[in-house]
Amino acid sequence: DIQMTQSPSTLSAFIGDTVTITCRASQNINIWLAWYQKKPGKAPKLLIYSASILQTGVPSRFSGSRSGTEFNITITSLQPDDFAAYYCQQYDIFPLVFGGGTTVE
Amino acid sequence: EVQLVESGGGLVQPGGSLRLSCVASGFSISAYSMNWVRQAPGKGLEWISFLPSPGTVSPISYADSVKGRFTISRDDATNSLFLQMDSLRVDDTAVYYCARDRCPRVACYNNGLWGQGTLVTVS
C-alpha cells in the first residue's frame, strides 16, 4: 500500500500568517492527491484535488503544489476560520490512503 | 438541498453487527461513486470502502482493516447507501461518514460532498 507521510502533525500560527503543510507519498502518485479540511464535529471539506486545483467555493488563499512525490498545501494570510485539521489523501490506487493529519492551532 | 444524512450508529458489543444507512437528497445516488470514511476518537481520517458508479471501471474496494467484515451496497429506489458491519471490534469505534465522489458517472476518486457522520461505539 502507498504510505502518506504528513508533516508537521501540529502547527502553531497567528491570523495573517502564511503556513505550509507537506505530504510525502511513498511512491509516485502523479497528481492524484486531494486535501481536506476537518473541524471537530463537522464533515470533512474538500479543498484541493489533482494536487493543485481548487475546489469550487474554496478561498483563493488556499493553494496546492507538487514536486515529485512531495505535495504542499499553503494557506496565505491565515483567517480565523482556517484553524482546523488538514488531511491529504492519495487516490492513485486503492486503498485510498489519508495522511496522518495536521492541526493548525 | 443536496445533502447526505447518515444513520444507524449506536452502541454494539464486540462481535456484533450494525447496518449504517446514508440517505441522499437533491441528487441521484446511482449517478455517483460513493465512499465510507471513518474517524476514530482522537485519530485521523481512514478510508474504508468504495462503491463505483455504473460508469466507473474500478471494482468495489475495501480497506484491509474491514475486508471480509464490512459490505457496502446501494439501493437506488430509496436513494440510499449502506454499510453492513459484521464481526465488529473495539477498534471499529469511530464516527462513520458517507461521502460522494466529486464527479458524476465516472469516478474522480475525491469526495466533494460528505454527511455529518454517525457514531459507532463497540464496547
PDB file of C-alpha atoms in Angstrom, chain B:
ATOM      1  CA  GLU B   1     -30.907  20.757  -0.948  1.00  0.00           C
ATOM      2  CA  VAL B   2     -28.073  18.452  -1.913  1.00  0.00           C
ATOM      3  CA  GLN B   3     -27.077  16.502   1.168  1.00  0.00           C
ATOM      4  CA  LEU B   4     -26.200  13.173   2.728  1.00  0.00           C
ATOM      5  CA  VAL B   5     -27.629  12.054   6.058  1.00  0.00           C
ATOM      6  CA  GLU B   6     -26.197   9.031   7.887  1.00  0.00           C
ATOM      7  CA  SER B   7     -27.991   6.970  10.491  1.00  0.00           C
ATOM      8  CA  GLY B   8     -27.766   3.598  12.186  1.00  0.00           C
ATOM      9  CA  GLY B   9     -24.889   4.188  14.551  1.00  0.00           C
ATOM     10  CA  GLY B  10     -25.015   3.203  18.176  1.00  0.00           C
ATOM     11  CA  LEU B  11     -23.562   1.003  20.874  1.00  0.00           C
ATOM     12  CA  VAL B  12     -22.837  -2.621  19.996  1.00  0.00           C
ATOM     13  CA  GLN B  13     -20.898  -5.392  21.701  1.00  0.00           C
ATOM     14  CA  PRO B  14     -17.725  -6.846  20.190  1.00  0.00           C
ATOM     15  CA  GLY B  15     -18.624  -9.484  17.627  1.00  0.00           C
ATOM     16  CA  GLY B  16     -21.950  -7.831  16.912  1.00  0.00           C
ATOM     17  CA  SER B  17     -23.356  -6.297  13.740  1.00  0.00           C
ATOM     18  CA  LEU B  18     -24.665  -2.938  12.689  1.00  0.00           C
ATOM     19  CA  ARG B  19     -26.011  -1.529   9.444  1.00  0.00           C
ATOM     20  CA  LEU B  20     -25.346   2.084   8.598  1.00  0.00           C
ATOM     21  CA  SER B  21     -27.518   3.995   6.171  1.00  0.00           C
ATOM     22  CA  CYS B  22     -26.835   7.150   4.216  1.00  0.00           C
ATOM     23  CA  VAL B  23     -29.787   8.804   2.529  1.00  0.00           C
ATOM     24  CA  ALA B  24     -29.066  11.156  -0.321  1.00  0.00           C
ATOM     25  CA  SER B  25     -31.258  14.071  -1.284  1.00  0.00           C
ATOM     26  CA  GLY B  26     -31.016  16.537  -4.133  1.00  0.00           C
ATOM     27  CA  PHE B  27     -29.259  14.099  -6.454  1.00  0.00           C
ATOM     28  CA  SER B  28     -29.418  10.516  -7.628  1.00  0.00           C
ATOM     29  CA  ILE B  29     -27.016   8.284  -5.720  1.00  0.00           C
ATOM     30  CA  SER B  30     -26.864   5.895  -8.656  1.00  0.00           C
ATOM     31  CA  ALA B  31     -25.027   8.504 -10.720  1.00  0.00           C
ATOM     32  CA  TYR B  32     -22.057   8.768  -8.379  1.00  0.00           C
ATOM     33  CA  SER B  33     -19.384   6.606  -6.857  1.00  0.00           C
ATOM     34  CA  MET B  34     -19.672   6.598  -3.082  1.00  0.00           C
ATOM     35  CA  ASN B  35     -17.361   6.034  -0.130  1.00  0.00           C
ATOM     36  CA  TRP B  36     -17.388   5.360   3.570  1.00  0.00           C
ATOM     37  CA  VAL B  37     -14.712   7.064   5.666  1.00  0.00           C
ATOM     38  CA  ARG B  38     -14.319   6.865   9.423  1.00  0.00           C
ATOM     39  CA  GLN B  39     -12.562   8.742  12.187  1.00  0.00           C
ATOM     40  CA  ALA B  40     -11.795   7.041  15.470  1.00  0.00           C
ATOM     41  CA  PRO B  41     -11.780   9.229  18.603  1.00  0.00           C
ATOM     42  CA  GLY B  42      -8.696  11.423  18.612  1.00  0.00           C
ATOM     43  CA  LYS B  43      -7.419   9.874  15.368  1.00  0.00           C
ATOM     44  CA  GLY B  44      -7.248  10.816  11.722  1.00  0.00           C
ATOM     45  CA  LEU B  45      -9.459  10.034   8.773  1.00  0.00           C
ATOM     46  CA  GLU B  46      -9.471   6.478   7.447  1.00  0.00           C
ATOM     47  CA  TRP B  47     -10.996   5.495   4.115  1.00  0.00           C
ATOM     48  CA  ILE B  48     -12.782   2.145   4.403  1.00  0.00           C
ATOM     49  CA  SER B  49     -14.905   1.412   1.352  1.00  0.00           C
ATOM     50  CA  PHE B  50     -15.685   2.456  -2.228  1.00  0.00           C
ATOM     51  CA  LEU B  51     -18.737   1.685  -4.368  1.00  0.00           C
ATOM     52  CA  PRO B  52     -18.338   2.559  -8.049  1.00  0.00           C
ATOM     53  CA  SER B  53     -20.920   4.245 -10.208  1.00  0.00           C
ATOM     54  CA  PRO B  54     -22.060   2.219 -13.234  1.00  0.00           C
ATOM     55  CA  GLY B  55     -19.671   4.138 -15.495  1.00  0.00           C
ATOM     56  CA  THR B  56     -16.597   3.534 -13.346  1.00  0.00           C
ATOM     57  CA  VAL B  57     -14.223   0.684 -14.114  1.00  0.00           C
ATOM     58  CA  SER B  58     -12.861   0.252 -10.585  1.00  0.00           C
ATOM     59  CA  PRO B  59     -14.427  -2.539  -8.529  1.00  0.00           C
ATOM     60  CA  ILE B  60     -15.917  -2.330  -5.065  1.00  0.00           C
ATOM     61  CA  SER B  61     -12.986  -1.851  -2.717  1.00  0.00           C
ATOM     62  CA  TYR B  62     -12.308  -2.123   0.990  1.00  0.00           C
ATOM     63  CA  ALA B  63      -9.521  -1.203   3.345  1.00  0.00           C
ATOM     64  CA  ASP B  64      -7.688  -4.237   4.693  1.00  0.00           C
ATOM     65  CA  SER B  65      -8.883  -3.339   8.199  1.00  0.00           C
ATOM     66  CA  VAL B  66     -12.519  -4.096   7.258  1.00  0.00           C
ATOM     67  CA  LYS B  67     -12.213  -6.505   4.330  1.00  0.00           C
ATOM     68  CA  GLY B  68     -14.317  -9.608   4.869  1.00  0.00           C
ATOM     69  CA  ARG B  69     -16.306  -7.986   7.691  1.00  0.00           C
ATOM     70  CA  PHE B  70     -17.938  -4.936   6.085  1.00  0.00           C
ATOM     71  CA  THR B  71     -20.121  -4.806   2.969  1.00  0.00           C
ATOM     72  CA  ILE B  72     -21.015  -1.676   1.019  1.00  0.00           C
ATOM     73  CA  SER B  73     -24.190  -1.526  -1.047  1.00  0.00           C
ATOM     74  CA  ARG B  74     -26.677   0.853  -2.582  1.00  0.00           C
ATOM     75  CA  ASP B  75     -30.461   0.933  -3.068  1.00  0.00           C
ATOM     76  CA  ASP B  76     -31.402   3.189  -5.935  1.00  0.00           C
ATOM     77  CA  ALA B  77     -35.110   3.014  -5.083  1.00  0.00           C
ATOM     78  CA  THR B  78     -34.562   4.697  -1.721  1.00  0.00           C
ATOM     79  CA  ASN B  79     -31.541   6.700  -2.919  1.00  0.00           C
ATOM     80  CA  SER B  80     -29.514   5.210  -0.081  1.00  0.00           C
ATOM     81  CA  LEU B  81     -26.019   3.896   0.594  1.00  0.00           C
ATOM     82  CA  PHE B  82     -25.419   1.209   3.196  1.00  0.00           C
ATOM     83  CA  LEU B  83     -22.560  -0.255   5.181  1.00  0.00           C
ATOM     84  CA  GLN B  84     -23.214  -3.655   6.733  1.00  0.00           C
ATOM     85  CA  MET B  85     -20.712  -4.129   9.549  1.00  0.00           C
ATOM     86  CA  ASP B  86     -20.248  -7.618  10.981  1.00  0.00           C
ATOM     87  CA  SER B  87     -17.811  -9.082  13.493  1.00  0.00           C
ATOM     88  CA  LEU B  88     -17.316  -5.655  14.986  1.00  0.00           C
ATOM     89  CA  ARG B  89     -14.234  -4.986  17.071  1.00  0.00           C
ATOM     90  CA  VAL B  90     -13.428  -2.390  19.700  1.00  0.00           C
ATOM     91  CA  ASP B  91     -11.125  -0.639  17.228  1.00  0.00           C
ATOM     92  CA  ASP B  92     -14.042  -0.112  14.834  1.00  0.00           C
ATOM     93  CA  THR B  93     -15.299   2.573  17.217  1.00  0.00           C
ATOM     94  CA  ALA B  94     -15.472   5.747  15.161  1.00  0.00           C
ATOM     95  CA  VAL B  95     -17.627   8.348  13.509  1.00  0.00           C
ATOM     96  CA  TYR B  96     -18.574   6.984  10.110  1.00  0.00           C
ATOM     97  CA  TYR B  97     -19.053   9.346   7.186  1.00  0.00           C
ATOM     98  CA  CYS B  98     -20.561   8.651   3.808  1.00  0.00           C
ATOM     99  CA  ALA B  99     -19.080  10.706   1.011  1.00  0.00           C
ATOM    100  CA  ARG B 100     -19.996  11.334  -2.604  1.00  0.00           C
ATOM    101  CA  ASP B 101     -17.435  11.404  -5.363  1.00  0.00           C
ATOM    102  CA  ARG B 102     -16.906  14.836  -6.850  1.00  0.00           C
ATOM    103  CA  CYS B 103     -17.696  13.635 -10.362  1.00  0.00           C
ATOM    104  CA  PRO B 104     -20.907  12.094 -11.698  1.00  0.00           C
ATOM    105  CA  ARG B 105     -20.905   8.996 -13.936  1.00  0.00           C
ATOM    106  CA  VAL B 106     -17.154   8.309 -13.843  1.00  0.00           C
ATOM    107  CA  ALA B 107     -15.285   8.493 -10.532  1.00  0.00           C
ATOM    108  CA  CYS B 108     -12.692  11.171  -9.786  1.00  0.00           C
ATOM    109  CA  TYR B 109     -11.811   9.421  -6.523  1.00  0.00           C
ATOM    110  CA  ASN B 110     -12.051  12.517  -4.364  1.00  0.00           C
ATOM    111  CA  ASN B 111     -15.118  13.445  -2.363  1.00  0.00           C
ATOM    112  CA  GLY B 112     -16.904  16.760  -2.685  1.00  0.00           C
ATOM    113  CA  LEU B 113     -19.965  16.042  -0.537  1.00  0.00           C
ATOM    114  CA  TRP B 114     -19.996  14.499   2.926  1.00  0.00           C
ATOM    115  CA  GLY B 115     -22.583  13.636   5.503  1.00  0.00           C
ATOM    116  CA  GLN B 116     -22.349  14.750   9.118  1.00  0.00           C
ATOM    117  CA  GLY B 117     -21.430  11.294  10.333  1.00  0.00           C
ATOM    118  CA  THR B 118     -22.857   8.687  12.668  1.00  0.00           C
ATOM    119  CA  LEU B 119     -21.090   7.394  15.764  1.00  0.00           C
ATOM    120  CA  VAL B 120     -20.460   3.698  16.188  1.00  0.00           C
ATOM    121  CA  THR B 121     -19.255   2.538  19.592  1.00  0.00           C
ATOM    122  CA  VAL B 122     -18.107  -1.045  20.014  1.00  0.00           C
ATOM    123  CA  SER B 123     -17.822  -1.904  23.682  1.00  0.00           C
TER     124      SER B 123
END
